[in-house]
XYZ file of C-alpha atoms in Angstrom:
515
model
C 82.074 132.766 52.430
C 83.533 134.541 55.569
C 82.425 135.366 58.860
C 81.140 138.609 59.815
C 81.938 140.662 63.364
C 78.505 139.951 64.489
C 78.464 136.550 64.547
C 76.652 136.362 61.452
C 77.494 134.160 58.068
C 77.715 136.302 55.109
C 78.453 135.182 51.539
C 79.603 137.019 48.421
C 78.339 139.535 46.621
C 75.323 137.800 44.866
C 73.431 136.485 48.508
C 70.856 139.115 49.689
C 72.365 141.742 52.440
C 71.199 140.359 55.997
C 71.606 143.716 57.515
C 73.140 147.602 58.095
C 76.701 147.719 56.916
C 79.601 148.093 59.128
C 82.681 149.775 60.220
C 81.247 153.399 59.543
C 80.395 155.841 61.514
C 78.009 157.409 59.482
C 74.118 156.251 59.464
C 73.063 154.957 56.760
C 69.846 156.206 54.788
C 66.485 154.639 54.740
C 63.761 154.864 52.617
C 60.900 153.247 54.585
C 57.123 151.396 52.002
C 54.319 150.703 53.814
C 51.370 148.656 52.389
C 47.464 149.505 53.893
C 45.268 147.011 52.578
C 42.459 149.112 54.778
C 41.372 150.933 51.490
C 39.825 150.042 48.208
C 38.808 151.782 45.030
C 38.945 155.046 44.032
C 40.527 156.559 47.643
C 42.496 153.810 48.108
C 43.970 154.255 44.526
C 44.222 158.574 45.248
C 45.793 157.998 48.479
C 48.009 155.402 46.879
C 49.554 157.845 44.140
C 50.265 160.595 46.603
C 51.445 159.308 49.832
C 54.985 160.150 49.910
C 56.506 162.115 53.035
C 59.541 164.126 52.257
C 62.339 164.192 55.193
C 64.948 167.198 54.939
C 68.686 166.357 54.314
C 71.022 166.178 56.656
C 71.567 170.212 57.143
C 68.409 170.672 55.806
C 65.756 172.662 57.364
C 62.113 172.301 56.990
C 59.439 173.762 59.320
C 59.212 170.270 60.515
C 61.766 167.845 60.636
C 60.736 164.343 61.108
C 63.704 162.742 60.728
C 63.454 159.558 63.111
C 60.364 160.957 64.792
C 57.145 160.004 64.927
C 54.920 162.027 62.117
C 51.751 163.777 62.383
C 48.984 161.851 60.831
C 48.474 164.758 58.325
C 51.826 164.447 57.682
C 50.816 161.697 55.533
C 49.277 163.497 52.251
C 50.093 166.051 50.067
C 48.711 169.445 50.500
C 46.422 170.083 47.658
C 48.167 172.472 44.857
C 51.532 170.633 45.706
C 53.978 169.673 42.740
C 53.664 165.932 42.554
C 56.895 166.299 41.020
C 59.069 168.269 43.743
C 61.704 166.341 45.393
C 61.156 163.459 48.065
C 63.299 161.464 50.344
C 64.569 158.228 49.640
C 62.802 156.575 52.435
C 59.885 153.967 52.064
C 58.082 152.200 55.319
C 56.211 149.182 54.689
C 53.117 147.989 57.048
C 52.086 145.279 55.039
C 49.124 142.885 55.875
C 49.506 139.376 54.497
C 48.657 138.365 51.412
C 44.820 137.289 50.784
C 41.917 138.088 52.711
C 42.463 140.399 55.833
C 42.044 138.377 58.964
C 40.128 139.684 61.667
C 43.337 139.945 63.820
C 44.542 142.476 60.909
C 41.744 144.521 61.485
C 41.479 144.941 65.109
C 45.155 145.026 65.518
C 47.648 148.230 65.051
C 46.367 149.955 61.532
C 49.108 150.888 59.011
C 49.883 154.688 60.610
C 50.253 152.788 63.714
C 52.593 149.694 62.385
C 54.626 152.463 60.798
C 55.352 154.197 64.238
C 56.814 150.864 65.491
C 58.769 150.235 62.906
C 60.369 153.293 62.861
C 61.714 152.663 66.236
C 62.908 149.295 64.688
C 64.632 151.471 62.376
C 65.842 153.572 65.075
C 67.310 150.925 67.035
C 69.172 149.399 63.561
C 71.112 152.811 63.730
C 69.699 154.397 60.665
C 68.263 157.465 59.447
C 65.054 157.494 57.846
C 64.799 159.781 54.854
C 61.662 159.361 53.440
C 58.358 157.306 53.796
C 55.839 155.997 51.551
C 52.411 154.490 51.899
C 50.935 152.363 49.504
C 47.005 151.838 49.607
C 46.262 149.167 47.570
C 43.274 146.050 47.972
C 45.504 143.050 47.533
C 49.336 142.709 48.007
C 51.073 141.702 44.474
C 52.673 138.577 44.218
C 55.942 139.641 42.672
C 56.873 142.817 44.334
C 54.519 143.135 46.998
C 53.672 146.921 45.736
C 52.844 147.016 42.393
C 55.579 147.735 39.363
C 54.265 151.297 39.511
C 54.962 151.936 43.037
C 58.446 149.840 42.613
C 59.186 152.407 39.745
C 58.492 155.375 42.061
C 60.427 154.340 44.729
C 63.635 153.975 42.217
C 63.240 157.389 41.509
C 63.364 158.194 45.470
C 66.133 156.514 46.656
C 68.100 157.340 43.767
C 67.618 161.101 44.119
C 68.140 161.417 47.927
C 71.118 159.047 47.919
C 69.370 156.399 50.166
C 71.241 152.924 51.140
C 68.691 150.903 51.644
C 64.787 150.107 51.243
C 63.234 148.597 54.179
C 59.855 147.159 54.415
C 57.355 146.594 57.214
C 56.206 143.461 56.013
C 58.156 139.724 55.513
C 59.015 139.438 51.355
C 59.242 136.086 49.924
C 62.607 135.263 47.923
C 60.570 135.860 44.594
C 59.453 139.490 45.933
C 62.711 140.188 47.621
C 64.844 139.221 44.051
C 62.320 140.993 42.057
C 62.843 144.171 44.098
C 66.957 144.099 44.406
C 66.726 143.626 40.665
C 64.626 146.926 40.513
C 65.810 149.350 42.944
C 69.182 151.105 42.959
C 70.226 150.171 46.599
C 70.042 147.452 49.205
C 66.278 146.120 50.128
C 65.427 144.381 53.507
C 62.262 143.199 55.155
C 60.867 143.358 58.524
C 62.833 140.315 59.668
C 65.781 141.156 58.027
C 65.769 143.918 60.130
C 64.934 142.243 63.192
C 67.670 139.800 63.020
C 70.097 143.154 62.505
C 69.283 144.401 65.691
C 69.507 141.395 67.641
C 73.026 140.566 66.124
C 73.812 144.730 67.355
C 72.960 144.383 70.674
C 74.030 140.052 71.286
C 76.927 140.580 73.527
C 77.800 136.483 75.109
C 78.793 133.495 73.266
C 75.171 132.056 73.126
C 73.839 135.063 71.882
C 75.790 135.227 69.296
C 74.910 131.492 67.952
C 71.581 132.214 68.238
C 70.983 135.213 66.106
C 73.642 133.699 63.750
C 71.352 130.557 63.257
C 68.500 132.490 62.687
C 70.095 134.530 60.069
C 71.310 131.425 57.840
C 67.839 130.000 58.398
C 66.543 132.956 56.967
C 69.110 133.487 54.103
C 69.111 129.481 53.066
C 66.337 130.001 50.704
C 66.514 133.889 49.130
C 70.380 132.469 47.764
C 70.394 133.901 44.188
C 73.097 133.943 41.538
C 73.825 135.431 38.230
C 74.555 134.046 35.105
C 78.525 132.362 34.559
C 79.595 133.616 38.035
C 77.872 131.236 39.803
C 78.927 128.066 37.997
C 81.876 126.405 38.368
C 83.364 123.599 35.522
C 84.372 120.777 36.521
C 88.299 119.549 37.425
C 90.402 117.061 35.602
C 91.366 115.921 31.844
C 88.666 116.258 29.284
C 86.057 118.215 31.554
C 82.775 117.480 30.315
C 80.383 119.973 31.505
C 80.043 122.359 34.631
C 80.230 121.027 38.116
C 78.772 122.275 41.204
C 77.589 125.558 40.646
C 78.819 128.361 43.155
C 74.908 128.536 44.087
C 74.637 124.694 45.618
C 78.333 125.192 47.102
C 76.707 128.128 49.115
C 73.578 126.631 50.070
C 75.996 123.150 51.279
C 78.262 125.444 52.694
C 75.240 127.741 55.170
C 73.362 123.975 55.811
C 77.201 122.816 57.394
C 77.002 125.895 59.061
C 73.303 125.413 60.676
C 74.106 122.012 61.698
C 77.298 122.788 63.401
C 75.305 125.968 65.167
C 72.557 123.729 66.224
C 74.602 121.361 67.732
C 76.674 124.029 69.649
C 73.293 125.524 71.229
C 72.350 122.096 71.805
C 75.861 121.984 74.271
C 74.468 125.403 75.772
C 70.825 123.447 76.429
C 72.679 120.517 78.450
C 74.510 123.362 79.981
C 71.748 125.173 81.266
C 70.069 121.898 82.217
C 72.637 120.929 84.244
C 72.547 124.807 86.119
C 69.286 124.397 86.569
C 69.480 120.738 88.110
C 71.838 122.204 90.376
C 69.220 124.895 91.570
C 66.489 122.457 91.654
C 68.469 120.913 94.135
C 67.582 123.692 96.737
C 63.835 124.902 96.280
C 64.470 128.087 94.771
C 61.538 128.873 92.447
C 61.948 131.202 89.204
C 60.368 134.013 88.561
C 60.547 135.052 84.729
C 59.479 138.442 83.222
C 58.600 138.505 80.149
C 56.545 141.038 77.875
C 56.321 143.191 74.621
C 59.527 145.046 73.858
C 60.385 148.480 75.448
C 57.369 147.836 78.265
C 60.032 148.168 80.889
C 61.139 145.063 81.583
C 65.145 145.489 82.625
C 64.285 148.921 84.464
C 61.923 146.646 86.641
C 64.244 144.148 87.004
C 67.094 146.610 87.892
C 64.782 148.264 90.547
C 63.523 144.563 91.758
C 67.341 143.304 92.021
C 69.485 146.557 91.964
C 71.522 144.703 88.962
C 72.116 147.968 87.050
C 71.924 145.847 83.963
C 71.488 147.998 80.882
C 67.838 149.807 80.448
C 67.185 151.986 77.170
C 64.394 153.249 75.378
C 65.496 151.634 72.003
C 63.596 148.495 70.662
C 65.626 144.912 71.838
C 68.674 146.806 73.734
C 68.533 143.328 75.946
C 68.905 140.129 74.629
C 71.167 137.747 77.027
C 69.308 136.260 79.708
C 70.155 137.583 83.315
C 69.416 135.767 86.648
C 69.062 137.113 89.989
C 68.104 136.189 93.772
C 65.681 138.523 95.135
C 64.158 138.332 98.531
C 59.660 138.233 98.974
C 58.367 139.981 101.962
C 57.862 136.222 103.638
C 62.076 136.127 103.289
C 61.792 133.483 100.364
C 64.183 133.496 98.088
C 63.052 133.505 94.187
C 65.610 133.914 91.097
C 64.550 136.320 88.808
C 64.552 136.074 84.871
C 65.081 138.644 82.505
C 64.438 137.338 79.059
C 64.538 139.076 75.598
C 61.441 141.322 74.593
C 58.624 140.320 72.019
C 56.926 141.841 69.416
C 54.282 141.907 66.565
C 55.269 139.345 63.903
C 58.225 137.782 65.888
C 60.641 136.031 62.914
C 59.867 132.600 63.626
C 63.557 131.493 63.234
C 63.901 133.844 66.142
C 61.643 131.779 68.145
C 62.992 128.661 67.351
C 66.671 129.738 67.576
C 66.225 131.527 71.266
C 64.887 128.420 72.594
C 67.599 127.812 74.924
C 67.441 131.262 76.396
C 63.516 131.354 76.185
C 63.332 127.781 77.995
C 64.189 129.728 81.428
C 60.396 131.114 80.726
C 59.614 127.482 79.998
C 60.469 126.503 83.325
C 59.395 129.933 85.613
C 56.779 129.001 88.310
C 55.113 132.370 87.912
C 55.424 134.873 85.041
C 55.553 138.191 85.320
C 53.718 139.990 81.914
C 55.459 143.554 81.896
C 53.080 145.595 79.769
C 53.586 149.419 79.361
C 50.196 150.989 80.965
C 50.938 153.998 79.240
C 50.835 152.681 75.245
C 47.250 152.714 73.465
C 48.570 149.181 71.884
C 48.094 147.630 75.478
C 45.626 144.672 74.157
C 47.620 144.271 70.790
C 50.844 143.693 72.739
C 49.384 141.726 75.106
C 48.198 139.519 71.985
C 51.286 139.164 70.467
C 53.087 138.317 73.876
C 50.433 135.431 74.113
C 51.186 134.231 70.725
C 54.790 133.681 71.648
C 53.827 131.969 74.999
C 51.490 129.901 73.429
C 54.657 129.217 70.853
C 56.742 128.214 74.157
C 53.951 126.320 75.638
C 53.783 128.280 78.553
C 51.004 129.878 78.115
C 48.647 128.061 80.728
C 51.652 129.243 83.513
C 50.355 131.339 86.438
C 50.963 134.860 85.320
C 50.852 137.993 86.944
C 49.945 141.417 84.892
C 52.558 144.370 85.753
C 50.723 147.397 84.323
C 53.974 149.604 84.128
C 54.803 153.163 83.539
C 52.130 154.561 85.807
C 54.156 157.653 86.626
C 53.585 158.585 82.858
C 49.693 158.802 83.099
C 48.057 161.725 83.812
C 45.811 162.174 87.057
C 42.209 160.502 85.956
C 43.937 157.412 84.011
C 46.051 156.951 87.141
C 43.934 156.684 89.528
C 41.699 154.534 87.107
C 44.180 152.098 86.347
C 45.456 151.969 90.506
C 41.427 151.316 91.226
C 41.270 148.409 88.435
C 44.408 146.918 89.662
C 42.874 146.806 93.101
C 39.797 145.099 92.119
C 41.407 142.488 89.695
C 43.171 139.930 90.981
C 46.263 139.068 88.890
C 46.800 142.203 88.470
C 49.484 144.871 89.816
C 49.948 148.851 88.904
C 53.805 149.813 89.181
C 55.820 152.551 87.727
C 59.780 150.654 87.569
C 61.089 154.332 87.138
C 59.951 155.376 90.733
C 59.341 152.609 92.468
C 55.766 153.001 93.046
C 53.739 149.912 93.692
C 56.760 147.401 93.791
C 55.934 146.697 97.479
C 52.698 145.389 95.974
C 53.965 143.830 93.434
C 56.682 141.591 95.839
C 53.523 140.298 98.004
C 51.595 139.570 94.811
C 54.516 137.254 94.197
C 54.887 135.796 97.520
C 51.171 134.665 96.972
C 51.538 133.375 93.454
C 54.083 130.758 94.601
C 53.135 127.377 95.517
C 56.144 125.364 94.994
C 57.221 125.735 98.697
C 54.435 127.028 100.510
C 54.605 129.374 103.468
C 53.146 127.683 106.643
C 53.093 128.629 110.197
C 54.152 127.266 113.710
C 55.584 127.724 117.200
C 58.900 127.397 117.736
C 61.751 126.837 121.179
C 64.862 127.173 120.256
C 67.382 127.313 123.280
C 69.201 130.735 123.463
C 72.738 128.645 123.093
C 71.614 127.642 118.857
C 73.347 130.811 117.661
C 72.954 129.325 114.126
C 69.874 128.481 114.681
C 68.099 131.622 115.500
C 69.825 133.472 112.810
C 68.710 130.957 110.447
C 65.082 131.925 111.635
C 65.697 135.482 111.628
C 67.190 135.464 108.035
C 64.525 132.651 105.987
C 61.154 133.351 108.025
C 59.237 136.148 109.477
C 59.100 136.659 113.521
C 55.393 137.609 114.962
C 56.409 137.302 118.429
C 59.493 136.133 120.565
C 59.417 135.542 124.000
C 62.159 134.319 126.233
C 61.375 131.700 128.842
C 64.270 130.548 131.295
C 67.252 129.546 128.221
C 65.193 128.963 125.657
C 63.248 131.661 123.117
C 59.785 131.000 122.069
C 58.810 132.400 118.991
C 55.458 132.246 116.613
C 56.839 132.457 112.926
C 55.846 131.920 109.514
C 57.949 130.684 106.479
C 58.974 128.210 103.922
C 57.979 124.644 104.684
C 61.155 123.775 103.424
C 63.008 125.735 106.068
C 60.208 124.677 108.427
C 60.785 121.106 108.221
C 64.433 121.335 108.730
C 63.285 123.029 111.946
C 60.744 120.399 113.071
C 63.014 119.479 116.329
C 62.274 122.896 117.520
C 58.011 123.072 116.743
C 56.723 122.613 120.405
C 54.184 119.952 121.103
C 50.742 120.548 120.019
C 51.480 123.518 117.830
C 50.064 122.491 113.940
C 51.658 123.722 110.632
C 48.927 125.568 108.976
């Protein structure tokens, strides 16, 4: 076994591949099999046999290059009169269902064109190119390769003539399905959370993040181990051996199940640490504020814009994953912390969930949640669903939660003005565009009112001109409706936190109430 630059646990050459390669420059190829369980019978079976999109070569060019971009729905089928047998890319997408009946959630949620546009910014994200995709159309998923032997045979034949890398799927194999396929196809084969797990270990950048996405990897590798033939036994030592020993197999599996333990007590340390930190907050009422939402809705722009953090903000899927924290000021002058937390998305790995629970448990313990959803996506309600899910995961679900409809500035002039009206008349509910600012006035006095940890109150106040401290105190935590001076003293009606206000009860005047 050896560690890998990532953070991640690799063993030798007979585990499954847990992600891209490294140390090249160059990108590898994908061949991208999707699985639409939408169809049945005869079309399903006709779409089935000819739904492979060619992608041009690098230096290639086509009339329409879809390399990495998002393809035209009629992109999907071959023209009639076209050679089945002309060349095709070595690229294969697949949006599988699960196995069984379709649940309703299936069916309403993103179809299998859609699932495939995600994914392929999943891809995009992993660093590689896609080459080729392939839909499969079939009534029931097969047990053993997911696809059908036919389809498996076809997309040998693909990635062997364009040179691909590596298969990647849309769908989560089981170790029986992933085995049967690395047996059959001439390159590397991953699933969806294969992938997943690839990007997070990319873009984990601190200590924790690193032991996270590590422990979620061996969780996920522990039991798709495989081994072939002599290599993986090993005979026993001393005089008159009398049969094989451990085989290299169990040595792995002992080996990665050290490994978890010793992981899961190190993010255990980082819990207690973060306990502590958060103890130490607790200790002056400072509420949290944690934003949390599907991935690529915006989040970190919004927090950059909320907190001027300048943290990093891209268009690829999961650029984020370390929590950040920052103090931002509410138009009453309390003072919240703000949580940036990693993104969700459809069919989160589980091991993900689990393993992020020290960086997710600053959502855990937010007073208010702030659901980032992009306004200008046509997968608003699915996201929304899947975010749920997770919460629900977290227990956190029943929080007080605000809905940040983002990316406004990307609607056109009816849907605008639509969406600003709805906002309006919906409480709960707040229309901002991150990218210019709009509505994030709103959005900081939808806050103020969400919070009811420390509640704002009002009162009269004397302070005598000589408090210096004092008065700046005032002017800096609470909110000044009128100041008058009488003889040394200033007389001022303010509003503000009642636990700044009770610090300041030897200044109320006599007969003023708190309200």
């Amino acid at each position: 076994m050896k560690e890998t630059g990532t953070g991640g646990f690799g063993v030798d050459a007979d585990s499954p591949s847990t992600g891209f390669r490294t140390g090249s420059d160059a990108a590898e190829r994908a061949v991208l099999v999707g699985v639409d369980l939408g169809r049945s019978g005869q079309a399903a079976r006709f779409h089935a046999s000819r739904a492979v999109v060619p992608i041009a070569r690098e230096g290639e060019v086509r009339p329409h290059d879809m390399a990495n971009s998002a393809f035209p729905r009629e992109d999907f089928r071959t023209q009639p009169g076209q050679d089945q047998d002309e060349p095709v890319a070595a690229g294969l997408l697949a949006a599988a269902a699960p196995t069984g009946p379709v649940p309703r959630s299936f069916i309403t949620g993103l179809d299998a064109d859609e699932s495939l546009a995600e994914f392929r910014e999943l891809v995009a994200s992993a660093g590689a190119v896609v080459v080729a995709e392939v839909m499969q159309r079939r009534s029931r998923l097969d047990p053993a390769t997911l696809i059908g032997a036919g389809k498996v045979e076809e997309i040998a034949g693909v990635a062997a003539s364009q040179e691909a890398d590596l298969v990647l799927f849309d769908h989560d194999l089981s170790p029986t399905q992933l085995r049967n396929l690395e047996a059959a196809l001439p390159c590397r084969v991953l699933d969806r959370t294969q992938l997943i797990l690839d990007i997070f270990a990319r873009h984990a950048r601190t200590r924790e993040g690193q032991l996270q996405v590590e422990l979620a990897q061996l969780e996920y590798m522990l039991p798709r181990l495989a081994g072939k033939g002599k290599a993986m036994s090993q005979l026993g030592g001393g005089i008159g051996t009398r049969g094989p020993g451990e085989t290299k197999l169990e040595t792995d599996r002992r080996r990665i199940q050290s490994r978890i333990d010793h992981l899961k007590g190190a993010l255990d340390a980082v819990r207690r640490v973060r306990k502590q930190q958060r103890q130490r907050r607790e200790a002056v009422p400072v509420p949290t504020v944690a934003l949390v939402g599907y991935t690529n809705a915006g989040k970190s722009t919004l927090f950059n814009k909320l907190t001027g953090a300048g943290v990093l903000a891209s268009s690829r899927m999961f650029a984020t994953l370390d929590p950040k924290l920052r103090a931002i000021e509410l138009p009453s002058r309390r003072k919240v912390l703000l949580s940036d937390t990693v993104g969700f998305i459809r069919n989160l790995p589980h091991t993900l969930v689990t393993s992020f629970r020290a960086t997710l448990e600053e959502v855990a313990q937010a007073e208010v949640l702030l659901h980032v959803r992009d306004a200008a996506s046509v997968y608003g309600e699915e996201q929304k669903t899947q975010v749920e899910k997770v919460l629900g995961e977290l227990d956190s679900l029943a929080k007080p939660r605000l809905e940040v409809l983002n990316k406004i500035d990307l609607l056109n002039e009816d849907e605008r003005g639509g969406l600003l009206a709805r906002a309006r008349s919906q409480p709960g509910e707040v229309a901002v565009s991150a990218q210019t600012g709009e509505g994030v006035d709103d959005l900081l006095k939808a806050i103020d009112a969400a919070l009811h940890s420390d509640p704002l109150v009002e009162a009269e106040l004397r302070v005598p001109q000589l408090e210096g401290g004092v008065l700046a105190a005032i002017e800096a935590g609470m909110v000044v409706h009128s100041r008058e001076y009488e003889g040394d003293s200033v007389l001022l009606q303010v509003s503000g936190p009642a636990s700044l206000m009770g610090r300041l009860r030897q200044y109320r005047v006599q007969g003023s109430q708190l309200s």
